[in-house]
């Protein structure tokens, strides 16, 4: 990527509102500011969310991180996981392997806590980007004009009329759109040239501009929960797994963190609950693991499970959600576009969501800069670049969602046996490479373009921390 080539087609600063301050939003804000856009990020949480589980940075995402100058920061904040092991009901390690085999990491691939990556991105953008915490979007209104008429049309209303037969909505053609009026829960209404929904699986922007979430969610048959917990097991950069029919329990610790993390997965049809109500979610989690690890219970299981459920109830960073894909025919309507999980969530089963967010932010920003005052053209090229990459990673998610939990104790015993004997097999390196093959293919399923970048970012206001 050249830093000495000509500036993008338009040097006039354009205003962009990004909803979501996790990974995709700040990554996009970084690139857009560099291209001379004026960026505002709105985030529902009252402050930066620093919790979450460990996430992998692989393949094309490593290259994006390097182009952002973040790779060194990521490496310094690496989880530095050393080993992974399966344990039996008594907590005895019955099969131990290097953590990179468990994580399917090769070469420069790395792993970082989601909160650490969010912090790195925020620190790189906070002086150049306006952040509005403790707020969210309540309405989006497209401002359209013709040579003689200016009209205001609610995107929310028109989304209800979208033509599902061919995936085209009444307002797909954005010719004549001058901008987007946005109202917020707290801040005063404002007008932006573009609005980006980078607000995750349960995206508010997607709901307002494209319609109800149910149209786009594909449930993969499982739920996952993650949370901080006391490191009573004395783990040191190690992850422990315990399998039960239809359930998976994991505890791990990462470099520099005195606490541990818990991860609970269970197979289930789609459940009905409020995704913003942790008490409902905790009840569902407790029901799914009822009796597991309890003495004399027919469920059997690792005795750590009840303590992990208690830790989940006390954790300040409790997370619970379905293993779900987001599948959409289009990621843009007029001057509104979706990014990351909001557009194409691959579910935690893929291990690729964070990498896809970084790659998508790079591509979207580059195409917007190259297209100048023609964002609709940029959105089309952004989708064209990303669609194949997304499809491969969605296929990976479907595969891994089935494999994360075993159906029977017999399957679990066979898995343990294979893990136990793997270190002693003469062709163990070939097997390890095969384990990583599908993941690496998905992580590298896009060829990154070189987008022109100005010699220096356009002069923008400096925002208070």
mmCIF file with all atom_site columns, N, CA and C in Angstrom, residues 320-345:
data_model
loop_
_atom_site.group_PDB
_atom_site.id
_atom_site.type_symbol
_atom_site.label_atom_id
_atom_site.label_alt_id
_atom_site.label_comp_id
_atom_site.label_asym_id
_atom_site.label_entity_id
_atom_site.label_seq_id
_atom_site.pdbx_PDB_ins_code
_atom_site.Cartn_x
_atom_site.Cartn_y
_atom_site.Cartn_z
_atom_site.occupancy
_atom_site.B_iso_or_equiv
_atom_site.pdbx_formal_charge
_atom_site.auth_seq_id
_atom_site.auth_comp_id
_atom_site.auth_asym_id
_atom_site.auth_atom_id
_atom_site.pdbx_PDB_model_num
ATOM 1  N N  . UNK A 1 320 ? -23.479 -13.752 26.741 1.00 0.00 ? 320 UNK A N  1
ATOM 2  C CA . UNK A 1 320 ? -24.279 -14.921 26.362 1.00 0.00 ? 320 UNK A CA 1
ATOM 3  C C  . UNK A 1 320 ? -24.959 -14.623 25.035 1.00 0.00 ? 320 UNK A C  1
ATOM 4  N N  . UNK A 1 321 ? -24.852 -15.551 24.092 1.00 0.00 ? 321 UNK A N  1
ATOM 5  C CA . UNK A 1 321 ? -25.557 -15.356 22.827 1.00 0.00 ? 321 UNK A CA 1
ATOM 6  C C  . UNK A 1 321 ? -25.581 -16.656 22.048 1.00 0.00 ? 321 UNK A C  1
ATOM 7  N N  . UNK A 1 322 ? -26.371 -16.664 21.009 1.00 0.00 ? 322 UNK A N  1
ATOM 8  C CA . UNK A 1 322 ? -26.466 -17.832 20.157 1.00 0.00 ? 322 UNK A CA 1
ATOM 9  C C  . UNK A 1 322 ? -25.311 -17.911 19.183 1.00 0.00 ? 322 UNK A C  1
ATOM 10 N N  . UNK A 1 323 ? -25.005 -19.127 18.754 1.00 0.00 ? 323 UNK A N  1
ATOM 11 C CA . UNK A 1 323 ? -24.103 -19.323 17.619 1.00 0.00 ? 323 UNK A CA 1
ATOM 12 C C  . UNK A 1 323 ? -24.953 -19.085 16.373 1.00 0.00 ? 323 UNK A C  1
ATOM 13 N N  . UNK A 1 324 ? -24.811 -17.902 15.802 1.00 0.00 ? 324 UNK A N  1
ATOM 14 C CA . UNK A 1 324 ? -25.698 -17.495 14.723 1.00 0.00 ? 324 UNK A CA 1
ATOM 15 C C  . UNK A 1 324 ? -24.934 -16.819 13.594 1.00 0.00 ? 324 UNK A C  1
ATOM 16 N N  . UNK A 1 325 ? -25.384 -17.053 12.391 1.00 0.00 ? 325 UNK A N  1
ATOM 17 C CA . UNK A 1 325 ? -24.885 -16.339 11.227 1.00 0.00 ? 325 UNK A CA 1
ATOM 18 C C  . UNK A 1 325 ? -25.851 -15.211 10.883 1.00 0.00 ? 325 UNK A C  1
ATOM 19 N N  . UNK A 1 326 ? -25.322 -14.160 10.286 1.00 0.00 ? 326 UNK A N  1
ATOM 20 C CA . UNK A 1 326 ? -26.157 -13.145 9.641  1.00 0.00 ? 326 UNK A CA 1
ATOM 21 C C  . UNK A 1 326 ? -25.939 -13.296 8.139  1.00 0.00 ? 326 UNK A C  1
ATOM 22 N N  . UNK A 1 327 ? -27.028 -13.532 7.417  1.00 0.00 ? 327 UNK A N  1
ATOM 23 C CA . UNK A 1 327 ? -26.969 -13.689 5.960  1.00 0.00 ? 327 UNK A CA 1
ATOM 24 C C  . UNK A 1 327 ? -27.903 -12.679 5.316  1.00 0.00 ? 327 UNK A C  1
ATOM 25 N N  . UNK A 1 328 ? -27.349 -11.841 4.438  1.00 0.00 ? 328 UNK A N  1
ATOM 26 C CA . UNK A 1 328 ? -28.113 -10.782 3.800  1.00 0.00 ? 328 UNK A CA 1
ATOM 27 C C  . UNK A 1 328 ? -27.798 -10.741 2.307  1.00 0.00 ? 328 UNK A C  1
ATOM 28 N N  . UNK A 1 329 ? -28.804 -10.365 1.517  1.00 0.00 ? 329 UNK A N  1
ATOM 29 C CA . UNK A 1 329 ? -28.595 -10.197 0.085  1.00 0.00 ? 329 UNK A CA 1
ATOM 30 C C  . UNK A 1 329 ? -27.778 -8.958  -0.227 1.00 0.00 ? 329 UNK A C  1
ATOM 31 N N  . UNK A 1 330 ? -27.955 -7.919  0.615  1.00 0.00 ? 330 UNK A N  1
ATOM 32 C CA . UNK A 1 330 ? -27.221 -6.670  0.400  1.00 0.00 ? 330 UNK A CA 1
ATOM 33 C C  . UNK A 1 330 ? -26.830 -6.099  1.747  1.00 0.00 ? 330 UNK A C  1
ATOM 34 N N  . UNK A 1 331 ? -25.725 -5.380  1.766  1.00 0.00 ? 331 UNK A N  1
ATOM 35 C CA . UNK A 1 331 ? -25.253 -4.755  2.997  1.00 0.00 ? 331 UNK A CA 1
ATOM 36 C C  . UNK A 1 331 ? -25.414 -3.242  2.979  1.00 0.00 ? 331 UNK A C  1
ATOM 37 N N  . UNK A 1 332 ? -26.030 -2.684  1.957  1.00 0.00 ? 332 UNK A N  1
ATOM 38 C CA . UNK A 1 332 ? -26.211 -1.234  1.916  1.00 0.00 ? 332 UNK A CA 1
ATOM 39 C C  . UNK A 1 332 ? -27.574 -0.874  1.361  1.00 0.00 ? 332 UNK A C  1
ATOM 40 N N  . UNK A 1 333 ? -28.105 0.228   1.867  1.00 0.00 ? 333 UNK A N  1
ATOM 41 C CA . UNK A 1 333 ? -29.325 0.854   1.354  1.00 0.00 ? 333 UNK A CA 1
ATOM 42 C C  . UNK A 1 333 ? -29.067 2.355   1.336  1.00 0.00 ? 333 UNK A C  1
ATOM 43 N N  . UNK A 1 334 ? -29.058 2.922   0.166  1.00 0.00 ? 334 UNK A N  1
ATOM 44 C CA . UNK A 1 334 ? -28.808 4.353   0.085  1.00 0.00 ? 334 UNK A CA 1
ATOM 45 C C  . UNK A 1 334 ? -27.460 4.704   0.681  1.00 0.00 ? 334 UNK A C  1
ATOM 46 N N  . UNK A 1 335 ? -27.456 5.591   1.658  1.00 0.00 ? 335 UNK A N  1
ATOM 47 C CA . UNK A 1 335 ? -26.221 6.034   2.307  1.00 0.00 ? 335 UNK A CA 1
ATOM 48 C C  . UNK A 1 335 ? -25.954 5.283   3.611  1.00 0.00 ? 335 UNK A C  1
ATOM 49 N N  . UNK A 1 336 ? -26.619 4.154   3.828  1.00 0.00 ? 336 UNK A N  1
ATOM 50 C CA . UNK A 1 336 ? -26.416 3.341   5.034  1.00 0.00 ? 336 UNK A CA 1
ATOM 51 C C  . UNK A 1 336 ? -25.766 2.026   4.625  1.00 0.00 ? 336 UNK A C  1
ATOM 52 N N  . UNK A 1 337 ? -24.710 1.632   5.338  1.00 0.00 ? 337 UNK A N  1
ATOM 53 C CA . UNK A 1 337 ? -23.995 0.401   5.006  1.00 0.00 ? 337 UNK A CA 1
ATOM 54 C C  . UNK A 1 337 ? -23.653 -0.335  6.303  1.00 0.00 ? 337 UNK A C  1
ATOM 55 N N  . UNK A 1 338 ? -23.585 -1.661  6.224  1.00 0.00 ? 338 UNK A N  1
ATOM 56 C CA . UNK A 1 338 ? -23.280 -2.497  7.385  1.00 0.00 ? 338 UNK A CA 1
ATOM 57 C C  . UNK A 1 338 ? -21.866 -3.041  7.281  1.00 0.00 ? 338 UNK A C  1
ATOM 58 N N  . UNK A 1 339 ? -21.275 -3.288  8.451  1.00 0.00 ? 339 UNK A N  1
ATOM 59 C CA . UNK A 1 339 ? -19.885 -3.741  8.533  1.00 0.00 ? 339 UNK A CA 1
ATOM 60 C C  . UNK A 1 339 ? -19.748 -4.765  9.653  1.00 0.00 ? 339 UNK A C  1
ATOM 61 N N  . UNK A 1 340 ? -18.865 -5.744  9.470  1.00 0.00 ? 340 UNK A N  1
ATOM 62 C CA . UNK A 1 340 ? -18.576 -6.716  10.517 1.00 0.00 ? 340 UNK A CA 1
ATOM 63 C C  . UNK A 1 340 ? -19.774 -7.598  10.819 1.00 0.00 ? 340 UNK A C  1
ATOM 64 N N  . UNK A 1 341 ? -19.952 -7.924  12.096 1.00 0.00 ? 341 UNK A N  1
ATOM 65 C CA . UNK A 1 341 ? -21.026 -8.834  12.498 1.00 0.00 ? 341 UNK A CA 1
ATOM 66 C C  . UNK A 1 341 ? -22.401 -8.332  12.089 1.00 0.00 ? 341 UNK A C  1
ATOM 67 N N  . UNK A 1 342 ? -22.594 -7.026  12.036 1.00 0.00 ? 342 UNK A N  1
ATOM 68 C CA . UNK A 1 342 ? -23.895 -6.481  11.628 1.00 0.00 ? 342 UNK A CA 1
ATOM 69 C C  . UNK A 1 342 ? -24.259 -6.925  10.221 1.00 0.00 ? 342 UNK A C  1
ATOM 70 N N  . UNK A 1 343 ? -23.257 -7.066  9.363  1.00 0.00 ? 343 UNK A N  1
ATOM 71 C CA . UNK A 1 343 ? -23.489 -7.448  7.967  1.00 0.00 ? 343 UNK A CA 1
ATOM 72 C C  . UNK A 1 343 ? -23.429 -8.942  7.757  1.00 0.00 ? 343 UNK A C  1
ATOM 73 N N  . UNK A 1 344 ? -22.476 -9.623  8.421  1.00 0.00 ? 344 UNK A N  1
ATOM 74 C CA . UNK A 1 344 ? -22.209 -11.023 8.067  1.00 0.00 ? 344 UNK A CA 1
ATOM 75 C C  . UNK A 1 344 ? -21.632 -11.816 9.235  1.00 0.00 ? 344 UNK A C  1
ATOM 76 N N  . UNK A 1 345 ? -22.184 -11.664 10.411 1.00 0.00 ? 345 UNK A N  1
ATOM 77 C CA . UNK A 1 345 ? -21.666 -12.363 11.590 1.00 0.00 ? 345 UNK A CA 1
ATOM 78 C C  . UNK A 1 345 ? -21.386 -13.838 11.274 1.00 0.00 ? 345 UNK A C  1
#
